[in-house]
Amino acid sequence: MLTTLLLAAAAFAAGVTGAWSPCGFSMVETLAGAAGREGASGRRLIRAACATFAAGALLGGALTFGLLSVLGQALGAGGEAGVIGGGAGDGADLALIAAAALALAAALADGLGLRVAPQIRRQVPERWRRTLPLPLAAALYGVLLGLGFTTFVLAFAVWALAGICVALGAPATGLAIGVAFGLGRALPVVAMAPRFDTLGIHLAERMAAEPRLLRTLRRADAALLVAAALALLLGPTAASADARANLVATDATDPSVSDGALAWMVPGDGRAVIRVPGQRPASYYATRLAIGEGNLATATPGAIEVRTLADGAQVATIPHARAGITGLAVSQRWVAMRMSRPRGGDELLVASLAGAAVAPVVQTRSGGSLSRPSLDGDQLAYAVGTRHGSRIVVRDLATGQARTVLRSRRTQLSQPSVLGHALLYVEARACDQRLRITTTSGRRRTRTLLTLGGTARRDRGHEHGHARQGNRPSGCPRGTPPRSGRMLWSTALAADAAYVTRWTPRTRRTALLRLPR
C-alpha cells in the first residue's frame, strides 16, 4: 500500500507539471475564452466543460498506465507473478530492482532540472474547439492530455512511471498511477479556467514568469520517486503482495519434485509436463502424474505405472479396480493415491513398490475431504477436512504409526508436502491465506513464505436503507492484505524451494509459483 501511494503521489505531481506545457496553457485559455463568448450562459458552459475535461483526463491516465501494467503482466513481469522473462529464479527481485532503478534515475534527472528527453513536440488538434461542442471538445482534450505521451512531457517521472508499470506488472497499481496522473493534469485547468479573469490569469502569469515553480514541482516529484524506490527495495509492496514468488508456468497445478526435476499437471488437458534442468520440457499424457525420489508414476485406467525418471526402466505396475484417481504421489518405496468414494468423501490408499497389495490408509464420509498425498521415504503426509475442523497427519508407512502434526477448528489446513523434517502447507483464514513451512519434530519453527488476501466476502451487516445498528468492523488486523479472488492450492517441497499453485476460481486459470525456502 505504501509503495502504491508513493507512486500515485509522484504521478499526481508529474501530471501537474503538464500545466506548464503549451497544451496546458492553451486548455485554460480555450475553456475560459469560449465560455466568455457565450455571454450569460458561459458560467454553466465552462463548468460542464471542466467536468468533461477532468473525466477525460482521468480516463486517459487510467488507459495509459493501466494498459502498460497489463502489458507487463502479460510479459510475466514482477508484480504478482514475480518474474521478467517467465523463468524460475530471481525474476521478482530483478523486476523490483529495475522499477527502483527507473525511479532513482528519473528522480536524479528531475532533481537536477535536466531537459526532458525524449520529448514529444506535439499539441492537441485545434480544430476540435472550433467544430465540436465545448464539453465534447474538452472531454477529448482531457483524454489526450491524460494519455501522457500525446503531447509535451515536462518531467522524467512520466517516462519512469510508464517503465515502472511494465516492470511491476500489477494492473491495480497501474490504475492508481494513471488516475493520479489524470487528476494532476486536470486540476490546474479546472482550478484556473472558471476564474480566469481574476485568480486564473494571475496564476498563469506567475507560471509563465517564474520557472522556479516548475523546478520546485519537479524536485518534489523527485523526492516522491526516491521514497517509492526505497519502498520497492526495502519492503513488500501492495503492487507485489507476493513479490518473492517467481512464476514457473501458467495453466499448471499439482506440482511434484525429484532431484531438481519438476513436474506438473495441465488442468483439463489430460497432459503433464516434466522439466529437468538442462533439458527441454517433456509432455506426458496421463490421468495423473507424479515424480519423487527418482521415480515417475503415471495413472492410467486400471493401473499405475512406476518407472525410473532417469531412463524410464520399469519399476512396478500396480493394478487398481476403481476409476477416479484425484491425487498421486510416489517415493523410492511407495506409491499413494487419493480416490473419490462412490457415496461421497475421499479415500487414501498406498502400495509398496516391492509388490504388496493396495491397502487403504484413511477415508472420509460425505462432507469430508482428503488432500493430495505427499511422500518422502516412508513418510506419508495428508490433510483431513471435516465439518469440525481440519488437521495434517504424517504417517510412517514402515511402522503404520500416524501422528497429527497440526490441528485447527477455526482455520483450514490443507495441501501438505513433506520433505525430511520440513512440512509445507496452506493455512486459509477469514482474513488471509498463508503458505507456511514448519518442522514435524523437535521444537516447532514456523515461517510464512507467502500471504494473499482471504477469499471470504463479508456482507454489510445491515439491510440497504436501514439503520447500521449492530454493524461491526471486519475484525481483521491492521496490515491484512485486501480480499483476493485467488486461492493457494496444491504444493510441493524441494531442498531449496517451495512450490504452490495459485488458482483463480472465477476464470479457472492457474499459475505455478516458486518461492525460496
Short mmCIF file of C-alpha atoms in Angstrom, two decimals:
data_model
loop_
_atom_site.label_atom_id
_atom_site.label_comp_id
_atom_site.label_asym_id
_atom_site.label_seq_id
_atom_site.Cartn_x
_atom_site.Cartn_y
_atom_site.Cartn_z
CA MET A 1 0.00 0.00 0.00
CA LEU A 2 2.77 2.48 0.88
CA THR A 3 4.55 1.96 -2.43
CA THR A 4 1.34 2.37 -4.41
CA LEU A 5 0.53 5.61 -2.56
CA LEU A 6 4.02 6.99 -3.18
CA LEU A 7 3.90 6.11 -6.88
CA ALA A 8 0.43 7.65 -7.17
CA ALA A 9 1.65 10.82 -5.44
CA ALA A 10 4.59 11.01 -7.85
CA ALA A 11 2.18 10.53 -10.76
CA PHE A 12 -0.04 13.34 -9.47
CA ALA A 13 2.94 15.70 -9.27
CA ALA A 14 4.06 14.63 -12.75
CA GLY A 15 0.57 15.34 -14.05
CA VAL A 16 0.57 18.83 -12.53
CA THR A 17 3.85 19.63 -14.31
CA GLY A 18 1.93 19.20 -17.57
CA ALA A 19 0.22 22.52 -16.84
CA TRP A 20 3.47 24.24 -17.96
CA SER A 21 3.27 22.70 -21.43
CA PRO A 22 1.86 24.69 -24.37
CA CYS A 23 -1.21 22.44 -24.22
CA GLY A 24 -1.69 23.16 -20.54
CA PHE A 25 -1.80 26.92 -21.05
CA SER A 26 -3.95 26.61 -24.16
CA MET A 27 -6.53 24.45 -22.34
CA VAL A 28 -7.08 27.16 -19.73
CA GLU A 29 -7.45 29.85 -22.38
CA THR A 30 -9.63 27.65 -24.60
CA LEU A 31 -12.17 26.88 -21.87
CA ALA A 32 -12.17 30.37 -20.36
CA GLY A 33 -12.27 32.15 -23.71
CA ALA A 34 -15.03 30.02 -25.19
CA ALA A 35 -17.14 30.50 -22.09
CA GLY A 36 -16.66 34.27 -22.27
CA ARG A 37 -18.01 34.43 -25.82
CA GLU A 38 -21.22 32.72 -24.72
CA GLY A 39 -22.32 35.63 -22.51
CA ALA A 40 -24.66 34.80 -19.58
CA SER A 41 -24.60 31.04 -20.20
CA GLY A 42 -20.80 30.98 -20.08
CA ARG A 43 -20.59 30.04 -16.42
CA ARG A 44 -22.70 26.89 -16.87
CA LEU A 45 -20.87 26.02 -20.06
CA ILE A 46 -17.42 26.25 -18.53
CA ARG A 47 -18.47 24.15 -15.55
CA ALA A 48 -19.70 21.43 -17.89
CA ALA A 49 -16.51 21.68 -19.97
CA CYS A 50 -14.30 21.46 -16.88
CA ALA A 51 -16.21 18.38 -15.70
CA THR A 52 -15.85 16.61 -19.04
CA PHE A 53 -12.20 17.66 -19.31
CA ALA A 54 -11.46 16.16 -15.86
CA ALA A 55 -13.31 12.94 -16.72
CA GLY A 56 -11.37 12.65 -19.97
CA ALA A 57 -8.04 13.23 -18.24
CA LEU A 58 -8.80 10.53 -15.65
CA LEU A 59 -9.82 8.11 -18.40
CA GLY A 60 -6.69 8.85 -20.44
CA GLY A 61 -4.36 8.34 -17.48
CA ALA A 62 -6.08 5.11 -16.46
CA LEU A 63 -5.84 3.79 -20.02
CA THR A 64 -2.14 4.56 -20.45
CA PHE A 65 -0.74 3.32 -17.18
CA GLY A 66 -3.32 0.59 -16.65
CA LEU A 67 -2.64 -0.93 -20.07
CA LEU A 68 1.12 -0.68 -19.52
CA SER A 69 0.68 -2.70 -16.33
CA VAL A 70 -1.45 -5.25 -18.18
CA LEU A 71 1.31 -5.48 -20.79
CA GLY A 72 3.85 -6.10 -18.05
CA GLN A 73 1.64 -8.78 -16.52
CA ALA A 74 1.25 -10.47 -19.92
CA LEU A 75 5.04 -10.47 -20.31
CA GLY A 76 5.37 -12.19 -16.92
CA ALA A 77 6.59 -9.07 -15.13
CA GLY A 78 7.35 -8.80 -11.45
CA GLY A 79 4.08 -7.72 -9.79
CA GLU A 80 2.04 -10.60 -8.56
CA ALA A 81 3.59 -13.40 -10.57
CA GLY A 82 7.02 -12.00 -9.94
CA VAL A 83 9.31 -12.65 -12.91
CA ILE A 84 10.59 -10.88 -16.02
CA GLY A 85 11.10 -13.40 -18.75
CA GLY A 86 8.97 -16.15 -17.28
CA GLY A 87 11.69 -18.33 -15.79
CA ALA A 88 12.09 -19.53 -12.24
CA GLY A 89 14.80 -17.74 -10.41
CA ASP A 90 15.40 -14.19 -9.25
CA GLY A 91 12.92 -12.58 -11.64
CA ALA A 92 10.81 -10.92 -8.95
CA ASP A 93 13.88 -9.31 -7.38
CA LEU A 94 15.10 -8.16 -10.80
CA ALA A 95 11.72 -6.60 -11.56
CA LEU A 96 11.70 -4.67 -8.30
CA ILE A 97 15.30 -3.59 -8.79
CA ALA A 98 14.50 -2.43 -12.33
CA ALA A 99 11.49 -0.43 -11.10
CA ALA A 100 13.55 1.14 -8.31
CA ALA A 101 16.38 1.97 -10.72
CA LEU A 102 13.96 3.75 -13.06
CA ALA A 103 12.56 5.75 -10.16
CA LEU A 104 16.00 6.77 -8.92
CA ALA A 105 17.24 7.72 -12.40
CA ALA A 106 14.19 9.90 -13.02
CA ALA A 107 14.50 11.41 -9.54
CA LEU A 108 18.10 12.40 -10.22
CA ALA A 109 17.23 13.95 -13.59
CA ASP A 110 14.20 15.85 -12.25
CA GLY A 111 16.09 16.94 -9.14
CA LEU A 112 18.84 18.43 -11.30
CA GLY A 113 16.29 20.04 -13.62
CA LEU A 114 17.66 18.40 -16.76
CA ARG A 115 15.91 18.94 -20.08
CA VAL A 116 13.39 16.14 -20.63
CA ALA A 117 14.32 13.72 -23.38
CA PRO A 118 12.95 12.04 -25.37
CA GLN A 119 10.45 14.82 -25.96
CA ILE A 120 7.15 14.70 -27.84
CA ARG A 121 6.69 18.01 -29.62
CA ARG A 122 3.02 17.78 -30.46
CA GLN A 123 -0.12 19.63 -29.43
CA VAL A 124 -3.78 18.74 -29.32
CA PRO A 125 -5.87 19.34 -32.51
CA GLU A 126 -7.00 22.97 -32.56
CA ARG A 127 -9.94 22.36 -34.94
CA TRP A 128 -11.86 20.45 -32.24
CA ARG A 129 -12.62 23.64 -30.31
CA ARG A 130 -13.97 25.27 -33.49
CA THR A 131 -16.06 22.37 -34.82
CA LEU A 132 -17.26 20.49 -31.71
CA PRO A 133 -19.46 21.49 -28.76
CA LEU A 134 -17.20 22.74 -25.98
CA PRO A 135 -17.96 19.94 -23.44
CA LEU A 136 -17.23 17.26 -26.07
CA ALA A 137 -14.05 19.00 -27.24
CA ALA A 138 -12.96 19.41 -23.62
CA ALA A 139 -13.52 15.69 -22.96
CA LEU A 140 -11.41 14.71 -25.97
CA TYR A 141 -8.70 17.19 -24.99
CA GLY A 142 -8.74 15.69 -21.50
CA VAL A 143 -8.26 12.16 -22.85
CA LEU A 144 -5.31 13.26 -25.00
CA LEU A 145 -3.62 15.09 -22.13
CA GLY A 146 -4.34 12.22 -19.72
CA LEU A 147 -2.69 9.74 -22.09
CA GLY A 148 0.55 11.49 -21.19
CA PHE A 149 2.57 10.75 -24.31
CA THR A 150 0.50 12.51 -26.97
CA THR A 151 1.88 16.00 -26.14
CA PHE A 152 4.87 17.61 -24.43
CA VAL A 153 6.33 15.74 -21.43
CA LEU A 154 7.51 18.08 -18.67
CA ALA A 155 9.08 15.60 -16.20
CA PHE A 156 11.24 12.48 -16.43
CA ALA A 157 8.87 10.99 -13.86
CA VAL A 158 6.29 10.37 -16.61
CA TRP A 159 8.68 8.12 -18.54
CA ALA A 160 9.84 6.43 -15.33
CA LEU A 161 6.29 5.69 -14.16
CA ALA A 162 5.50 4.09 -17.52
CA GLY A 163 8.50 1.78 -17.17
CA ILE A 164 7.66 1.02 -13.53
CA CYS A 165 4.13 -0.04 -14.52
CA VAL A 166 5.56 -2.52 -17.03
CA ALA A 167 8.20 -3.79 -14.57
CA LEU A 168 5.71 -4.38 -11.75
CA GLY A 169 3.01 -5.84 -13.98
CA ALA A 170 0.33 -5.04 -11.38
CA PRO A 171 -2.83 -3.63 -13.03
CA ALA A 172 -4.25 -2.30 -9.75
CA THR A 173 -1.10 -0.26 -9.16
CA GLY A 174 -1.03 0.91 -12.77
CA LEU A 175 -4.65 2.03 -12.49
CA ALA A 176 -3.86 4.00 -9.32
CA ILE A 177 -0.90 5.68 -11.04
CA GLY A 178 -3.00 6.51 -14.11
CA VAL A 179 -5.88 8.00 -12.14
CA ALA A 180 -3.48 10.11 -10.06
CA PHE A 181 -1.71 11.31 -13.20
CA GLY A 182 -5.01 12.25 -14.86
CA LEU A 183 -6.08 14.07 -11.72
CA GLY A 184 -2.83 16.03 -11.75
CA ARG A 185 -3.31 17.03 -15.39
CA ALA A 186 -6.91 18.12 -14.80
CA LEU A 187 -6.54 20.04 -11.54
CA PRO A 188 -4.67 23.16 -12.79
CA VAL A 189 -7.08 23.57 -15.70
CA VAL A 190 -10.31 23.19 -13.71
CA ALA A 191 -8.90 25.45 -10.96
CA MET A 192 -7.87 28.29 -13.29
CA ALA A 193 -10.34 28.29 -16.18
CA PRO A 194 -13.57 29.23 -14.29
CA ARG A 195 -11.83 32.22 -12.65
CA PHE A 196 -9.54 33.20 -15.45
CA ASP A 197 -10.40 36.92 -15.20
CA THR A 198 -9.17 37.03 -11.59
CA LEU A 199 -7.24 34.18 -9.99
CA GLY A 200 -6.70 32.21 -13.20
CA ILE A 201 -4.82 34.86 -15.13
CA HIS A 202 -2.72 35.72 -12.06
CA LEU A 203 -1.64 32.08 -11.67
CA ALA A 204 -0.98 31.73 -15.41
CA GLU A 205 1.26 34.80 -15.38
CA ARG A 206 3.21 33.51 -12.38
CA MET A 207 3.64 30.10 -14.01
CA ALA A 208 4.95 31.68 -17.21
CA ALA A 209 7.19 34.25 -15.50
CA GLU A 210 8.67 32.18 -12.67
CA PRO A 211 10.35 28.94 -13.83
CA ARG A 212 11.27 28.16 -10.22
CA LEU A 213 7.70 26.95 -9.65
CA LEU A 214 8.19 24.20 -12.21
CA ARG A 215 11.63 23.38 -10.81
CA THR A 216 10.17 23.12 -7.30
CA LEU A 217 7.44 20.80 -8.52
CA ARG A 218 9.97 18.59 -10.33
CA ARG A 219 12.07 18.40 -7.14
CA ALA A 220 9.00 17.36 -5.17
CA ASP A 221 8.37 14.68 -7.78
CA ALA A 222 12.00 13.56 -7.41
CA ALA A 223 11.61 13.22 -3.64
CA LEU A 224 8.49 11.09 -4.06
CA LEU A 225 10.24 8.85 -6.58
CA VAL A 226 13.16 8.34 -4.18
CA ALA A 227 10.74 7.36 -1.43
CA ALA A 228 8.95 4.94 -3.78
CA ALA A 229 12.28 3.39 -4.82
CA LEU A 230 13.22 2.81 -1.18
CA ALA A 231 9.83 1.22 -0.51
CA LEU A 232 10.30 -1.07 -3.51
CA LEU A 233 13.74 -2.19 -2.34
CA LEU A 234 13.23 -2.41 1.41
CA GLY A 235 9.86 -3.99 1.91
CA PRO A 236 6.84 -5.83 0.48
CA THR A 237 4.51 -3.67 -1.57
CA ALA A 238 0.89 -3.56 -2.42
CA ALA A 239 1.97 -3.66 -6.05
CA SER A 240 3.54 -7.04 -5.46
CA ALA A 241 1.99 -8.76 -2.48
CA ASP A 242 3.88 -11.92 -3.34
CA ALA A 243 6.94 -10.23 -4.87
CA ARG A 244 9.25 -13.03 -3.75
CA ALA A 245 7.26 -15.54 -5.79
CA ASN A 246 8.56 -16.43 -9.24
CA LEU A 247 6.24 -17.62 -11.99
CA VAL A 248 7.20 -21.08 -13.18
CA ALA A 249 4.32 -21.82 -15.55
CA THR A 250 0.75 -20.84 -16.29
CA ASP A 251 -2.04 -23.43 -16.66
CA ALA A 252 -0.20 -25.66 -14.18
CA THR A 253 -1.26 -27.43 -11.00
CA ASP A 254 -0.37 -30.37 -8.72
CA PRO A 255 3.44 -29.92 -8.72
CA SER A 256 5.90 -32.61 -7.63
CA VAL A 257 9.71 -32.56 -7.43
CA SER A 258 12.57 -35.05 -7.55
CA ASP A 259 16.33 -34.34 -7.57
CA GLY A 260 15.98 -30.97 -9.30
CA ALA A 261 13.26 -32.12 -11.71
CA LEU A 262 9.83 -30.51 -11.56
CA ALA A 263 6.53 -31.92 -12.83
CA TRP A 264 3.03 -30.51 -13.00
CA MET A 265 -0.37 -31.26 -14.50
CA VAL A 266 -2.05 -29.10 -17.15
CA PRO A 267 -5.67 -28.60 -15.98
CA GLY A 268 -8.34 -30.00 -18.25
CA ASP A 269 -5.80 -31.18 -20.82
CA GLY A 270 -5.01 -34.74 -19.69
CA ARG A 271 -1.37 -33.78 -20.02
CA ALA A 272 1.57 -33.43 -17.64
CA VAL A 273 4.89 -31.65 -18.08
CA ILE A 274 8.27 -32.65 -16.63
CA ARG A 275 11.13 -30.19 -16.63
CA VAL A 276 14.63 -31.49 -15.92
CA PRO A 277 17.49 -28.98 -15.57
CA GLY A 278 19.45 -28.70 -18.81
CA GLN A 279 16.76 -30.44 -20.88
CA ARG A 280 13.70 -29.37 -22.82
CA PRO A 281 10.37 -29.88 -21.01
CA ALA A 282 8.74 -33.22 -21.85
CA SER A 283 4.99 -33.85 -22.07
CA TYR A 284 3.16 -37.00 -20.91
CA TYR A 285 -0.48 -37.92 -21.36
CA ALA A 286 -1.91 -39.45 -18.19
CA THR A 287 -4.83 -39.10 -15.81
CA ARG A 288 -2.38 -38.22 -13.02
CA LEU A 289 1.40 -37.95 -12.86
CA ALA A 290 3.86 -37.51 -10.00
CA ILE A 291 7.63 -37.76 -9.54
CA GLY A 292 9.60 -38.41 -6.38
CA GLU A 293 12.99 -39.81 -5.31
CA GLY A 294 13.97 -40.75 -8.83
CA ASN A 295 10.69 -42.44 -9.78
CA LEU A 296 7.91 -41.42 -12.15
CA ALA A 297 4.34 -42.62 -11.52
CA THR A 298 1.56 -42.27 -14.10
CA ALA A 299 -2.07 -43.21 -13.53
CA THR A 300 -3.98 -44.80 -16.38
CA PRO A 301 -7.39 -46.54 -16.31
CA GLY A 302 -6.94 -49.72 -14.30
CA ALA A 303 -3.26 -49.39 -13.30
CA ILE A 304 -0.47 -47.15 -12.05
CA GLU A 305 2.84 -47.46 -13.89
CA VAL A 306 6.04 -46.63 -12.00
CA ARG A 307 9.30 -46.15 -13.90
CA THR A 308 12.65 -44.61 -13.16
CA LEU A 309 12.83 -40.95 -14.05
CA ALA A 310 16.37 -41.19 -15.46
CA ASP A 311 15.95 -43.90 -18.11
CA GLY A 312 12.29 -44.99 -17.96
CA ALA A 313 13.07 -48.51 -16.69
CA GLN A 314 10.04 -50.40 -15.39
CA VAL A 315 9.79 -50.45 -11.58
CA ALA A 316 6.27 -51.69 -10.85
CA THR A 317 2.75 -51.93 -12.21
CA ILE A 318 0.04 -51.52 -9.59
CA PRO A 319 -3.44 -52.53 -10.75
CA HIS A 320 -6.48 -50.88 -9.21
CA ALA A 321 -10.11 -51.72 -9.75
CA ARG A 322 -11.66 -48.27 -9.32
CA ALA A 323 -11.53 -45.24 -11.55
CA GLY A 324 -11.28 -41.67 -10.39
CA ILE A 325 -7.75 -41.13 -9.06
CA THR A 326 -7.66 -37.50 -7.96
CA GLY A 327 -4.22 -37.37 -6.36
CA LEU A 328 -0.93 -39.27 -6.75
CA ALA A 329 2.45 -39.38 -5.00
CA VAL A 330 5.48 -41.65 -5.34
CA SER A 331 8.72 -42.25 -3.46
CA GLN A 332 11.51 -44.81 -3.75
CA ARG A 333 9.47 -47.47 -1.95
CA TRP A 334 5.81 -46.43 -2.06
CA VAL A 335 3.04 -45.02 -4.20
CA ALA A 336 -0.01 -43.29 -2.70
CA MET A 337 -3.26 -42.42 -4.42
CA ARG A 338 -6.37 -40.47 -3.49
CA MET A 339 -9.72 -41.63 -4.88
CA SER A 340 -13.28 -40.36 -4.70
CA ARG A 341 -15.70 -42.66 -2.88
CA PRO A 342 -18.91 -43.59 -4.73
CA ARG A 343 -21.15 -42.25 -1.93
CA GLY A 344 -19.15 -39.11 -1.23
CA GLY A 345 -15.92 -38.34 0.54
CA ASP A 346 -12.38 -39.44 -0.31
CA GLU A 347 -10.17 -42.45 0.31
CA LEU A 348 -6.38 -42.64 0.50
CA LEU A 349 -4.60 -45.87 -0.50
CA VAL A 350 -0.94 -46.89 -0.60
CA ALA A 351 1.02 -49.73 -2.19
CA SER A 352 4.59 -50.87 -1.80
CA LEU A 353 6.73 -50.93 -4.94
CA ALA A 354 8.14 -54.22 -3.66
CA GLY A 355 4.92 -55.97 -4.60
CA ALA A 356 2.44 -55.57 -1.75
CA ALA A 357 -1.25 -55.17 -2.49
CA VAL A 358 -3.02 -51.82 -2.41
CA ALA A 359 -4.09 -51.04 1.15
CA PRO A 360 -6.44 -48.31 2.43
CA VAL A 361 -4.99 -45.77 4.85
CA VAL A 362 -7.82 -43.38 5.68
CA GLN A 363 -11.20 -42.36 4.30
CA THR A 364 -13.75 -39.64 4.90
CA ARG A 365 -17.52 -39.66 4.71
CA SER A 366 -19.68 -37.41 2.60
CA GLY A 367 -18.91 -33.82 3.54
CA GLY A 368 -15.28 -34.61 4.42
CA SER A 369 -12.22 -34.36 2.21
CA LEU A 370 -8.62 -35.53 1.94
CA SER A 371 -5.79 -33.55 0.39
CA ARG A 372 -3.49 -34.77 -2.35
CA PRO A 373 -0.93 -37.12 -0.69
CA SER A 374 2.77 -36.34 -0.29
CA LEU A 375 5.52 -38.94 0.10
CA ASP A 376 9.11 -38.72 1.31
CA GLY A 377 10.77 -42.05 2.02
CA ASP A 378 8.39 -43.87 4.36
CA GLN A 379 6.63 -40.65 5.37
CA LEU A 380 3.11 -40.04 4.05
CA ALA A 381 1.55 -36.61 4.69
CA TYR A 382 -2.07 -35.68 4.07
CA ALA A 383 -4.71 -33.24 5.32
CA VAL A 384 -8.15 -34.21 6.57
CA GLY A 385 -11.01 -31.73 6.46
CA THR A 386 -14.37 -32.28 8.16
CA ARG A 387 -17.25 -30.19 9.45
CA HIS A 388 -15.49 -29.97 12.81
CA GLY A 389 -12.13 -28.65 11.60
CA SER A 390 -9.01 -29.73 9.77
CA ARG A 391 -5.74 -31.48 10.59
CA ILE A 392 -2.50 -32.53 8.92
CA VAL A 393 -1.28 -36.07 9.58
CA VAL A 394 2.16 -37.61 8.96
CA ARG A 395 2.18 -41.43 8.86
CA ASP A 396 5.19 -43.75 8.91
CA LEU A 397 4.30 -46.41 6.34
CA ALA A 398 7.02 -48.74 7.59
CA THR A 399 5.56 -48.93 11.10
CA GLY A 400 2.00 -47.80 10.47
CA GLN A 401 2.28 -45.18 13.19
CA ALA A 402 0.44 -41.90 12.48
CA ARG A 403 0.56 -38.59 14.33
CA THR A 404 -1.32 -35.37 13.91
CA VAL A 405 1.22 -32.62 13.33
CA LEU A 406 -1.21 -29.68 13.08
CA ARG A 407 -4.85 -29.28 14.03
CA SER A 408 -7.31 -26.38 13.86
CA ARG A 409 -11.04 -25.83 14.31
CA ARG A 410 -11.05 -22.21 13.13
CA THR A 411 -8.73 -22.27 10.09
CA GLN A 412 -8.43 -24.60 7.12
CA LEU A 413 -5.17 -26.55 6.96
CA SER A 414 -4.58 -28.19 3.59
CA GLN A 415 -2.20 -29.16 0.78
CA PRO A 416 0.75 -30.54 2.83
CA SER A 417 4.09 -31.52 1.30
CA VAL A 418 6.73 -33.28 3.39
CA LEU A 419 10.50 -33.45 2.96
CA GLY A 420 12.59 -34.79 5.82
CA HIS A 421 11.54 -32.88 8.95
CA ALA A 422 10.06 -29.99 6.95
CA LEU A 423 6.35 -29.64 6.21
CA LEU A 424 4.87 -27.16 3.73
CA TYR A 425 1.15 -26.42 3.91
CA VAL A 426 -1.56 -23.83 3.21
CA GLU A 427 -3.49 -22.16 6.01
CA ALA A 428 -6.67 -20.35 4.98
CA ARG A 429 -8.37 -17.95 7.37
CA ALA A 430 -11.23 -15.49 7.06
CA CYS A 431 -8.81 -12.58 6.56
CA ASP A 432 -5.94 -14.13 4.60
CA GLN A 433 -4.26 -17.22 3.12
CA ARG A 434 -0.72 -18.19 4.02
CA LEU A 435 1.78 -20.61 2.57
CA ARG A 436 3.72 -21.80 5.62
CA ILE A 437 6.62 -24.11 6.36
CA THR A 438 7.19 -25.78 9.71
CA THR A 439 9.04 -28.67 11.31
CA THR A 440 7.49 -32.04 12.10
CA SER A 441 9.79 -32.93 15.00
CA GLY A 442 11.66 -31.20 17.77
CA ARG A 443 10.95 -27.58 18.57
CA ARG A 444 8.29 -26.21 16.23
CA ARG A 445 9.61 -23.45 13.96
CA THR A 446 7.07 -21.99 11.54
CA ARG A 447 7.61 -19.36 8.85
CA THR A 448 5.24 -17.75 6.36
CA LEU A 449 6.54 -17.78 2.78
CA LEU A 450 3.61 -16.13 1.02
CA THR A 451 0.46 -14.26 2.04
CA LEU A 452 -2.64 -13.48 -0.03
CA GLY A 453 -5.88 -11.84 0.97
CA GLY A 454 -8.72 -14.06 2.07
CA THR A 455 -11.42 -15.16 -0.35
CA ALA A 456 -14.29 -14.68 2.13
CA ARG A 457 -16.66 -11.83 1.33
CA ARG A 458 -18.28 -10.07 4.28
CA ASP A 459 -21.71 -8.52 3.88
CA ARG A 460 -22.55 -5.01 5.06
CA GLY A 461 -24.14 -6.21 8.28
CA HIS A 462 -27.41 -4.35 7.62
CA GLU A 463 -30.15 -4.15 5.02
CA HIS A 464 -29.90 -1.45 2.36
CA GLY A 465 -31.65 1.70 3.52
CA HIS A 466 -31.92 0.50 7.12
CA ALA A 467 -30.04 1.58 10.25
CA ARG A 468 -26.47 0.44 10.75
CA GLN A 469 -27.12 -0.53 14.37
CA GLY A 470 -25.28 -3.75 15.22
CA ASN A 471 -22.86 -3.45 12.31
CA ARG A 472 -19.35 -4.45 13.38
CA PRO A 473 -15.90 -3.86 11.87
CA SER A 474 -14.29 -6.72 9.98
CA GLY A 475 -12.05 -7.77 12.86
CA CYS A 476 -9.07 -8.31 10.55
CA PRO A 477 -5.81 -6.93 11.97
CA ARG A 478 -4.20 -3.82 10.51
CA GLY A 479 -1.99 -4.61 7.54
CA THR A 480 -4.11 -7.56 6.34
CA PRO A 481 -3.95 -7.86 2.52
CA PRO A 482 -7.13 -6.85 0.66
CA ARG A 483 -9.62 -9.54 -0.32
CA SER A 484 -8.33 -11.73 -3.14
CA GLY A 485 -10.11 -13.67 -5.87
CA ARG A 486 -7.22 -16.16 -5.92
CA MET A 487 -6.59 -19.26 -3.85
CA LEU A 488 -3.41 -21.02 -2.80
CA TRP A 489 -3.76 -24.64 -3.85
CA SER A 490 -1.53 -27.72 -4.28
CA THR A 491 2.12 -27.60 -3.12
CA ALA A 492 5.49 -29.30 -3.49
CA LEU A 493 8.64 -29.00 -1.38
CA ALA A 494 12.25 -29.19 -2.57
CA ALA A 495 15.51 -28.76 -0.69
CA ASP A 496 15.91 -25.13 -1.77
CA ALA A 497 12.42 -24.03 -2.81
CA ALA A 498 8.70 -24.31 -2.19
CA TYR A 499 6.13 -24.55 -4.99
CA VAL A 500 2.47 -23.61 -4.81
CA THR A 501 -0.40 -23.43 -7.28
CA ARG A 502 -2.29 -20.14 -7.42
CA TRP A 503 -5.83 -20.72 -8.63
CA THR A 504 -8.39 -18.14 -9.77
CA PRO A 505 -11.81 -19.85 -9.48
CA ARG A 506 -13.66 -17.15 -11.43
CA THR A 507 -11.56 -17.62 -14.57
CA ARG A 508 -10.40 -21.19 -13.81
CA ARG A 509 -6.84 -20.09 -14.51
CA THR A 510 -3.89 -21.48 -12.56
CA ALA A 511 -0.25 -20.50 -12.17
CA LEU A 512 2.63 -22.37 -10.57
CA LEU A 513 4.83 -20.22 -8.31
CA ARG A 514 8.27 -20.88 -6.85
CA LEU A 515 9.49 -19.35 -3.59
CA PRO A 516 12.90 -19.71 -1.99
CA ARG A 517 12.94 -21.54 1.33
#
